[in-house]
Coordinates of N, CA and C in Angstrom, one line a residue:
X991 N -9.5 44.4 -32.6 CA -9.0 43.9 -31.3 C -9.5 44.9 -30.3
X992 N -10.1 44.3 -28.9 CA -10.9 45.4 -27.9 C -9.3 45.9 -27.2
X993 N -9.3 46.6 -26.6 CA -8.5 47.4 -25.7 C -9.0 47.3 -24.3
X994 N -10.7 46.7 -24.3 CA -11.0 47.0 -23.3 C -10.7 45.9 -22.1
X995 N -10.7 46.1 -20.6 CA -10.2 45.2 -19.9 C -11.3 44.3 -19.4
X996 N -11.3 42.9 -19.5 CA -12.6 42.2 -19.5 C -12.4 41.3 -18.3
X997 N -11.2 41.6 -17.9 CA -11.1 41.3 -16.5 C -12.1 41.5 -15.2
X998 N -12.7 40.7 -14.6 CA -13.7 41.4 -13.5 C -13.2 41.8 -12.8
X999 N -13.1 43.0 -12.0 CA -12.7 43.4 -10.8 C -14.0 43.6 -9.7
X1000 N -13.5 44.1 -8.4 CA -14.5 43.4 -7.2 C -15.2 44.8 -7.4
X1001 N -15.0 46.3 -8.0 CA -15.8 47.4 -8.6 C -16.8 47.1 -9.1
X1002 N -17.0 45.6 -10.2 CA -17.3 45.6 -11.0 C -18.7 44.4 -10.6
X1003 N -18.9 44.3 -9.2 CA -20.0 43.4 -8.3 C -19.8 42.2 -8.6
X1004 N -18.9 41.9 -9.6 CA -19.0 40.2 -9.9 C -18.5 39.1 -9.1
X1005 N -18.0 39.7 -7.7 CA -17.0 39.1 -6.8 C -17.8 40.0 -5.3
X1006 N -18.2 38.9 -4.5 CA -18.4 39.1 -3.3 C -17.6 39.0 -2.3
X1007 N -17.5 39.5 -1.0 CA -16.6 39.6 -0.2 C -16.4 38.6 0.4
X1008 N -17.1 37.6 0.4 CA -17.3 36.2 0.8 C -15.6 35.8 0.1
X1009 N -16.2 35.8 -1.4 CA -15.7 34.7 -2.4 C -14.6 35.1 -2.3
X1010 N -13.4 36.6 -2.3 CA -12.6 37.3 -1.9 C -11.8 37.0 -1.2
X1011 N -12.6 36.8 0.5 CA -12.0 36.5 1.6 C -11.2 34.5 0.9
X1012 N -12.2 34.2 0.1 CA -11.7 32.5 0.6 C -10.9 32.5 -0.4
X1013 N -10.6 33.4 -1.4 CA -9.5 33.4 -2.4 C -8.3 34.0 -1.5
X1014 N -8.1 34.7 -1.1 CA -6.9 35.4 0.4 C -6.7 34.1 1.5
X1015 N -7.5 33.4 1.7 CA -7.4 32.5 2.4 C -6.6 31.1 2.0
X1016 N -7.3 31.0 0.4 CA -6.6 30.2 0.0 C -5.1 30.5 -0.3
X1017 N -5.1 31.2 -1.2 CA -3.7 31.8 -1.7 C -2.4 31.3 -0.2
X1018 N -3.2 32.5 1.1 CA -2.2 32.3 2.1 C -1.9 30.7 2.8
X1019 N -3.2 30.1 2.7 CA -2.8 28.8 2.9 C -2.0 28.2 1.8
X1020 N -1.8 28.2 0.6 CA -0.9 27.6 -0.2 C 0.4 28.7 -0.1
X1021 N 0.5 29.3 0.3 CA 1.8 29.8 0.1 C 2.8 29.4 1.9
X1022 N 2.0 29.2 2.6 CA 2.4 28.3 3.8 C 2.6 27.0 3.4
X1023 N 2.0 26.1 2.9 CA 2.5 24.9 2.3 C 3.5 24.8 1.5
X1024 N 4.0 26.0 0.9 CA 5.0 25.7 -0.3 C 6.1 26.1 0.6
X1025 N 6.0 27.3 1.3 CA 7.2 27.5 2.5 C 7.2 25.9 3.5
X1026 N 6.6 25.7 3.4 CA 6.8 24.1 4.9 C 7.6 23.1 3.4
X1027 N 7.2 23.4 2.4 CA 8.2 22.3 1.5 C 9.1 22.6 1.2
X1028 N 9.3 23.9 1.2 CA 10.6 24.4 0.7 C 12.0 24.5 1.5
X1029 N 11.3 24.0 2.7 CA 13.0 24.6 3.7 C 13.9 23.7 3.1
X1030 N 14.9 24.2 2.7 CA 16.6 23.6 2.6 C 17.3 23.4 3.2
X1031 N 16.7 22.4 3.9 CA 17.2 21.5 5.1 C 18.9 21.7 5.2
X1032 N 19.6 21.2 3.5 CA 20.3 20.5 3.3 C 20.7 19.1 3.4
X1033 N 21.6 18.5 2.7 CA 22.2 17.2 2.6 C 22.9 16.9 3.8
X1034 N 22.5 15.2 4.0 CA 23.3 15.2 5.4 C 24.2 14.0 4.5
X1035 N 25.3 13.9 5.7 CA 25.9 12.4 5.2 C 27.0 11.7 6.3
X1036 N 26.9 10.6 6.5 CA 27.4 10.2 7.5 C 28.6 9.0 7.3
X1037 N 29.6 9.4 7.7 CA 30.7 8.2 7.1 C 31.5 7.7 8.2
X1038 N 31.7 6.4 8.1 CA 31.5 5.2 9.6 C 33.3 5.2 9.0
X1039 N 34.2 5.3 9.7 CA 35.7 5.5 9.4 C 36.2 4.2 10.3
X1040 N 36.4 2.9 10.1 CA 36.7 1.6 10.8 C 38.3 1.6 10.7
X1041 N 38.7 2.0 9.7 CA 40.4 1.7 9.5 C 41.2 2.9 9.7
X1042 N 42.5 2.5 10.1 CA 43.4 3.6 10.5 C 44.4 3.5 9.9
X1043 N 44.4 3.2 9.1 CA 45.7 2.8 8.5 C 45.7 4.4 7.5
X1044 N 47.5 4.7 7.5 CA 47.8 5.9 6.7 C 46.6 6.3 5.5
X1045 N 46.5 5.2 4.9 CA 46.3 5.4 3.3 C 44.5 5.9 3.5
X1046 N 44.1 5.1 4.6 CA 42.2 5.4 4.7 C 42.0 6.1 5.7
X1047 N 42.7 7.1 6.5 CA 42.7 8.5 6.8 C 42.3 9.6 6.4
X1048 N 42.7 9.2 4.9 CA 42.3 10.0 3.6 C 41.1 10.2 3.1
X1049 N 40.4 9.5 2.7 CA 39.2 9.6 2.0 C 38.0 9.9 3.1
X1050 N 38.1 9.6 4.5 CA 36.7 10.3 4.9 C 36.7 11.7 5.2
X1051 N 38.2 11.8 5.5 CA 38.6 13.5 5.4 C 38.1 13.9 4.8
X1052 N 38.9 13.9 3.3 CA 38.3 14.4 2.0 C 36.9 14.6 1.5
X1053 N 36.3 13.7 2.1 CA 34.7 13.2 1.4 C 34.1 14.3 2.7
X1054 N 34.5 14.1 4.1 CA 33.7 14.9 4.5 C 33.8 16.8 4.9
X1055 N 35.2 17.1 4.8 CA 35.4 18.2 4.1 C 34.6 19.1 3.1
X1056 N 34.9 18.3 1.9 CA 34.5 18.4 1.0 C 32.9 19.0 0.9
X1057 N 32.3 17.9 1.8 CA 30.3 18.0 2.0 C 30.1 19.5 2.6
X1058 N 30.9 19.0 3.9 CA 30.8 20.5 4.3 C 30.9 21.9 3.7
X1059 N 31.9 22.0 2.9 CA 32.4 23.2 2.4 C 31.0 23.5 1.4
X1060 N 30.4 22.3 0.6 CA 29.4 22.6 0.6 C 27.6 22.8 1.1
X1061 N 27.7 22.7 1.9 CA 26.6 23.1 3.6 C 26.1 21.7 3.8
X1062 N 26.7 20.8 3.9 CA 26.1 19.4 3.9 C 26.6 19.2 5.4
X1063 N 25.3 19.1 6.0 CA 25.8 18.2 7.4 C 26.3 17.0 7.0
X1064 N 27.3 17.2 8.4 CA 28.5 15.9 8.0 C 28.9 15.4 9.1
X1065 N 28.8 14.0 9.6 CA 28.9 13.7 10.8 C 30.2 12.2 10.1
X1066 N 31.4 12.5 10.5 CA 32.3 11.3 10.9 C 32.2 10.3 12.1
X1067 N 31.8 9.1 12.2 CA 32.1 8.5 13.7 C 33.0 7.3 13.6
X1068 N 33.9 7.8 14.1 CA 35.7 7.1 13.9 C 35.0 5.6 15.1
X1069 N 35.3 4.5 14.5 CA 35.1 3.2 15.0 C 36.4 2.6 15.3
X1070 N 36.6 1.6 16.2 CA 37.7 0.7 16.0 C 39.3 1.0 15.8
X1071 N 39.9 1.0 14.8 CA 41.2 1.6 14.3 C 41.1 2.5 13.3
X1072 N 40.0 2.8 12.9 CA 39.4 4.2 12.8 C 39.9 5.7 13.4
X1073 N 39.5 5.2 14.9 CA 39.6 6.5 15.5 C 41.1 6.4 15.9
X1074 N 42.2 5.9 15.8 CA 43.6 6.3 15.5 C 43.8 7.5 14.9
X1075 N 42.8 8.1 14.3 CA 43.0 9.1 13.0 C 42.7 10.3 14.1
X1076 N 41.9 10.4 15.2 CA 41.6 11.2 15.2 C 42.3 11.5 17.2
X1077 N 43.4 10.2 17.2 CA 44.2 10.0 18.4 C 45.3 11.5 18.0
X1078 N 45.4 12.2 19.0 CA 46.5 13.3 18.5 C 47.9 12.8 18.3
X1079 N 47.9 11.5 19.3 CA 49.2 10.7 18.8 C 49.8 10.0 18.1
X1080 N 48.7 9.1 18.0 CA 48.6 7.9 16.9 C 48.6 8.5 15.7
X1081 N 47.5 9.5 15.5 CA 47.3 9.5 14.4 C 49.2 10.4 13.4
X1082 N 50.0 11.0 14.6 CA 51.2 11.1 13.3 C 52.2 9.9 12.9
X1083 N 51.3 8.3 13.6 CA 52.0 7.7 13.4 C 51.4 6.7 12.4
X1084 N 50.6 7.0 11.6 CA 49.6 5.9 11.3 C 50.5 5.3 9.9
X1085 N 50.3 3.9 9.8 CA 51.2 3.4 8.4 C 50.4 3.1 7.6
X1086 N 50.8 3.0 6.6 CA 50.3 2.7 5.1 C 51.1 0.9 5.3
X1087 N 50.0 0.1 4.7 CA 50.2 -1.1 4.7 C 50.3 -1.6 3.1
X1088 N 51.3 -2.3 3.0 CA 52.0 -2.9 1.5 C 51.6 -3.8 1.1
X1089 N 51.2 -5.0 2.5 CA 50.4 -5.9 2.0 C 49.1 -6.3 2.0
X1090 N 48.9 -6.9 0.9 CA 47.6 -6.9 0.6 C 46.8 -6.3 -0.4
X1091 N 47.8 -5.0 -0.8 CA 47.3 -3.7 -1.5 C 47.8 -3.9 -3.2
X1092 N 46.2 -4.7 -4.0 CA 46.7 -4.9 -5.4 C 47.4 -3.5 -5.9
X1093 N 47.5 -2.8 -5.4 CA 47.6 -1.5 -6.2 C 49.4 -1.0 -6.0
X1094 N 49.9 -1.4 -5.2 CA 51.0 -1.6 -4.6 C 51.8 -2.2 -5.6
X1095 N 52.9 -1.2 -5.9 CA 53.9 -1.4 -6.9 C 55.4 -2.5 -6.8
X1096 N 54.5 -3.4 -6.3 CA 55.3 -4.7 -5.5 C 54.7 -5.9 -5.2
X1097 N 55.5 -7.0 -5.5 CA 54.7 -8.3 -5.2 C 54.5 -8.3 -3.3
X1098 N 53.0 -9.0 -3.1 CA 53.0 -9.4 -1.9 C 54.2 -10.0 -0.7
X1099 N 54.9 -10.7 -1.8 CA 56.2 -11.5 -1.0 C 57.2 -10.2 -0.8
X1100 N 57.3 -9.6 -1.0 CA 58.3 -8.2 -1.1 C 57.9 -7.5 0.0
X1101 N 56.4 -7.3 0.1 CA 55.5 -5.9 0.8 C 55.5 -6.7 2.1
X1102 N 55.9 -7.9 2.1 CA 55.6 -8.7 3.7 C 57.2 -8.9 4.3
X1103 N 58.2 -8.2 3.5 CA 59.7 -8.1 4.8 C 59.6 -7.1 5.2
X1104 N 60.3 -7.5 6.9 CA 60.1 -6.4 7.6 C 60.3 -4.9 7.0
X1105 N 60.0 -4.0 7.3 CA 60.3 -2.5 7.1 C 59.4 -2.4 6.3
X1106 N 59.1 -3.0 4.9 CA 58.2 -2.8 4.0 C 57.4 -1.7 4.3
X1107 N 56.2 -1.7 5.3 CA 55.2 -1.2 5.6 C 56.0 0.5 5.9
X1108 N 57.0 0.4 7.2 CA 57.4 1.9 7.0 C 58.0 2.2 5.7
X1109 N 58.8 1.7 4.9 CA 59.0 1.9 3.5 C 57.8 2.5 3.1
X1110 N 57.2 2.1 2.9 CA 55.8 2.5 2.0 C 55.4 3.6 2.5
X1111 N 55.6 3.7 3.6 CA 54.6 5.1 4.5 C 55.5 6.4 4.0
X1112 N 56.8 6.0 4.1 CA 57.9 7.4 4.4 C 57.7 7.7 2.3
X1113 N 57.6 6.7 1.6 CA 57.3 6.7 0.2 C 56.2 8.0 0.3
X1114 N 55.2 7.5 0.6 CA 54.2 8.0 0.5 C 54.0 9.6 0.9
X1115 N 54.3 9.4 2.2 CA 54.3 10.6 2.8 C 55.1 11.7 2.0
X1116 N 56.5 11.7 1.7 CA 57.1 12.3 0.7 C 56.4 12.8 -0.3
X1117 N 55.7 11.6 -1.1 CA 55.0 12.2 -2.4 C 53.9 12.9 -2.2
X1118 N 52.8 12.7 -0.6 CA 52.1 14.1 -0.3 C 53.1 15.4 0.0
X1119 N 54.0 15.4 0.4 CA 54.6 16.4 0.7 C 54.9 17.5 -0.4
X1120 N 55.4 16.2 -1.7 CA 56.0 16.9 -3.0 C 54.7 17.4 -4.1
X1121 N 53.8 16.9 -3.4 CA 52.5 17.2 -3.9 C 51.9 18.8 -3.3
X1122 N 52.0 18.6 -2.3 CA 51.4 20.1 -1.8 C 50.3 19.4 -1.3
X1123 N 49.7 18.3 -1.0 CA 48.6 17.9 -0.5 C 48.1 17.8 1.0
X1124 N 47.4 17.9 1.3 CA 47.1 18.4 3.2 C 47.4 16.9 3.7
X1125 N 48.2 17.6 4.9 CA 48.3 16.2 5.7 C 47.1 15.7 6.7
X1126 N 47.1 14.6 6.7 CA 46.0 14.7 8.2 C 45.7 15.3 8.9
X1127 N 46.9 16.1 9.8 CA 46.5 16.8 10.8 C 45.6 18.0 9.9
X1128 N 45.9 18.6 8.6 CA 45.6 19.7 8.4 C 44.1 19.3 7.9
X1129 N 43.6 18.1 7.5 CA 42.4 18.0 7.2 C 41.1 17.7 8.0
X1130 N 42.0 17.1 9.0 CA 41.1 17.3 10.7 C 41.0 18.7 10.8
X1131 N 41.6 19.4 11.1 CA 41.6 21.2 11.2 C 40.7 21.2 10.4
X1132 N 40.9 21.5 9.2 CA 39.7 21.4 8.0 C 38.5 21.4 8.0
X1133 N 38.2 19.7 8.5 CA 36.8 19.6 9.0 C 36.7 20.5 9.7
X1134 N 37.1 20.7 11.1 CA 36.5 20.9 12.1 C 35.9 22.2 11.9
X1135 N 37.0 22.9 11.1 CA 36.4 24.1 10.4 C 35.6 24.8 9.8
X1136 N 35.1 23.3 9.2 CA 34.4 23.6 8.0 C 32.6 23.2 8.4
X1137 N 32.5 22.6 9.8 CA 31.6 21.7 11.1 C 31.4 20.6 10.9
X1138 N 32.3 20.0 10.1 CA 32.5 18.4 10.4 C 32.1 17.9 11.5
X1139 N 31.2 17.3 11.9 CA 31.2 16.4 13.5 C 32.0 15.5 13.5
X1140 N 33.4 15.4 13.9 CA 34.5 14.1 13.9 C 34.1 13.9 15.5
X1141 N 33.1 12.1 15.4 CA 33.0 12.1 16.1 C 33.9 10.4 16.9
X1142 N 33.7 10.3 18.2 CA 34.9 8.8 18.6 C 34.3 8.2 19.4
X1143 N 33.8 6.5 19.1 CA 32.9 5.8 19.7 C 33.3 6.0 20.7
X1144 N 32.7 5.7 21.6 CA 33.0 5.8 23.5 C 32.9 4.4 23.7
X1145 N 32.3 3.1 23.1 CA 32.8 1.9 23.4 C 34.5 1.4 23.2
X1146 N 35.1 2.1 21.6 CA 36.2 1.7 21.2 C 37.1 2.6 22.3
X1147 N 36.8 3.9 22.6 CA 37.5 4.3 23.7 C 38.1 4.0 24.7
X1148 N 37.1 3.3 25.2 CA 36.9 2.0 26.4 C 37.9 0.9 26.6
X1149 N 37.5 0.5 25.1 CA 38.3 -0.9 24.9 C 39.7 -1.0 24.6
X1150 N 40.0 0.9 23.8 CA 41.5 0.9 23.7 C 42.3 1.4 24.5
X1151 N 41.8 1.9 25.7 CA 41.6 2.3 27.2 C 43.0 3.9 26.9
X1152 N 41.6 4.2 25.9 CA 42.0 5.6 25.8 C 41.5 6.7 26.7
X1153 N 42.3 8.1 26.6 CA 41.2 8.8 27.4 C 40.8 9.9 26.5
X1154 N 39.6 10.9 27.0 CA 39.0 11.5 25.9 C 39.8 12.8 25.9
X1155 N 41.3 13.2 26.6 CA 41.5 13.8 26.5 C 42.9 13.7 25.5
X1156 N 42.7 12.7 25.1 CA 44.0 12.2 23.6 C 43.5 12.8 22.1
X1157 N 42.2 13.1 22.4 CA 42.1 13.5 20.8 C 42.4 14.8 21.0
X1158 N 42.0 14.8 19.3 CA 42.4 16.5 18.7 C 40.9 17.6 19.5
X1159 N 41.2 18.6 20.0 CA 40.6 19.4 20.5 C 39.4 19.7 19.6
X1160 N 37.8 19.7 19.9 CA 37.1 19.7 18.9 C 36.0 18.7 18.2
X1161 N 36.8 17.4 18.9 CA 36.1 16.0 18.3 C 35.6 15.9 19.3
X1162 N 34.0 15.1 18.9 CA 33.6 14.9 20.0 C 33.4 13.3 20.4
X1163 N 33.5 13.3 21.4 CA 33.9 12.2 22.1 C 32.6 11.2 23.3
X1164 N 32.2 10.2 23.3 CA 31.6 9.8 24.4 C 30.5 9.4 23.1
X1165 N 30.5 9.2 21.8 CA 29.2 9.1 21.1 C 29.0 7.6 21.1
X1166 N 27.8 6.9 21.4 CA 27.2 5.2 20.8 C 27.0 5.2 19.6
X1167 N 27.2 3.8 19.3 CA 26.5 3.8 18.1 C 24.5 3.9 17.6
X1168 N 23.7 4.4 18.9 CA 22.7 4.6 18.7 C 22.5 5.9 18.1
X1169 N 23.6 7.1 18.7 CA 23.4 8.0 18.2 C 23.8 8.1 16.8
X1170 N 25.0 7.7 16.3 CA 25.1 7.1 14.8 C 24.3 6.8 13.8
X1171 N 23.4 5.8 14.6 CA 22.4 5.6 13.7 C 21.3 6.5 13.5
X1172 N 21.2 7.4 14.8 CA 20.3 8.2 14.0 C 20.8 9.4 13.0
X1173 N 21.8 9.6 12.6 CA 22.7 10.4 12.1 C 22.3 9.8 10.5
X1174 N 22.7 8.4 10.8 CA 22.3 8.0 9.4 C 21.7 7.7 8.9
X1175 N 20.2 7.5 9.7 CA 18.9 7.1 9.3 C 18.6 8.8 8.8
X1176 N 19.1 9.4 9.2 CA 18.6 10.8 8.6 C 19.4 11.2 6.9
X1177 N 20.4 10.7 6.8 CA 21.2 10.8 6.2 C 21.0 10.5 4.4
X1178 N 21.3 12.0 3.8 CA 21.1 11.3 2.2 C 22.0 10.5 1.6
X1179 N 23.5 10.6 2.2 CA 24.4 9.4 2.1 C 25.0 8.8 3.3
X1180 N 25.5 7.7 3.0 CA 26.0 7.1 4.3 C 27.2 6.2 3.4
X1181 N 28.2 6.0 4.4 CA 29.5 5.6 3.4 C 30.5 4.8 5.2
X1182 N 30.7 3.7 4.4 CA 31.5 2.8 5.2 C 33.1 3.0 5.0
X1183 N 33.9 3.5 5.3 CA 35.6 3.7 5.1 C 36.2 2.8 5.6

């Protein structure tokens, strides 16, 4: 076995300065292309929050919290009765609805006499409490914390002749649904609540 090194080096005339320069050339041009593919943009995700009701308050919190905490841009845009959630007033008032809800430990005819619906909410509420589980207010904080964009149509605003000074400090306010969509056309997930 040789020891010797049979490698050519540019000592060794087998390599001109030509050929050198376009090997440095190349090299730096591919290592600029692998940096232009490499940026870690991150994950975006965008979740359209239509309902206000106690119980679906929940999940785009959680879902977009959650993205965040992992560096995922995250854009909420509270629609309709949606953005109740993100009313500083409404939102400590929002109910859990009994009917309708197969999951609801009660026949429909039961969940539709009056009170029902606050029954269910003060139920509920309790068992987050006895849970340790974050309330609303605390998961708005959360987001916002965490750069949630909680954002509030400016048409539904309009219509529920709110003003932009009712939300929670922090949300932003005055957004179309144009800008939405480009939120979501960018987006690796997109989720309807």
């Amino acid at each position: 076995m040789s020891t010797e090194n049979t490698t050519p080096t540019v000592d060794d005339g087998q390599f001109d300065g030509e050929a050198i320069q376009a090997l440095r050339d190349r090299v730096a041009e591919l290592e600029a292309s692998i940096e232009a593919t490499d940026t870690d943009d991150g994950k975006k995700m965008t979740i359209i929050a239509t309902q206000g009701t106690f119980d679906m308050a929940y999940p785009p919190l959680i879902l977009a919290s959650t993205a965040a905490a992992f560096d995922w841009d995250v854009v909420v845009f509270h629609t309709f009765w949606g953005l109740d959630i993100l009313h500083e007033e409404n939102s400590k008032n929002l109910k859990l609805s009994a009917v309708g809800n197969p999951n609801m430990p009660m026949p429909n005819a039961l969940a539709a006499l009056p009170g029902m619906d606050a029954m269910a909410t003060r139920m509920m509420r309790k068992k987050i409490d006895e849970n340790g589980t974050a309330t609303i207010e605390e998961l708005i904080d959360l987001s916002l914390e965490t750069g949630v964009d909680l954002q509030a149509c400016q048409m539904t605003i309009e219509l529920m002749d709110y003003d932009e000074d009712d939300f929670y400090d922090g949300v932003t306010t005055g957004v179309g649904a144009a800008t939405a969509l480009q939120h979501m056309a960018e987006s690796d997930v997109q989720l309807l609540v």
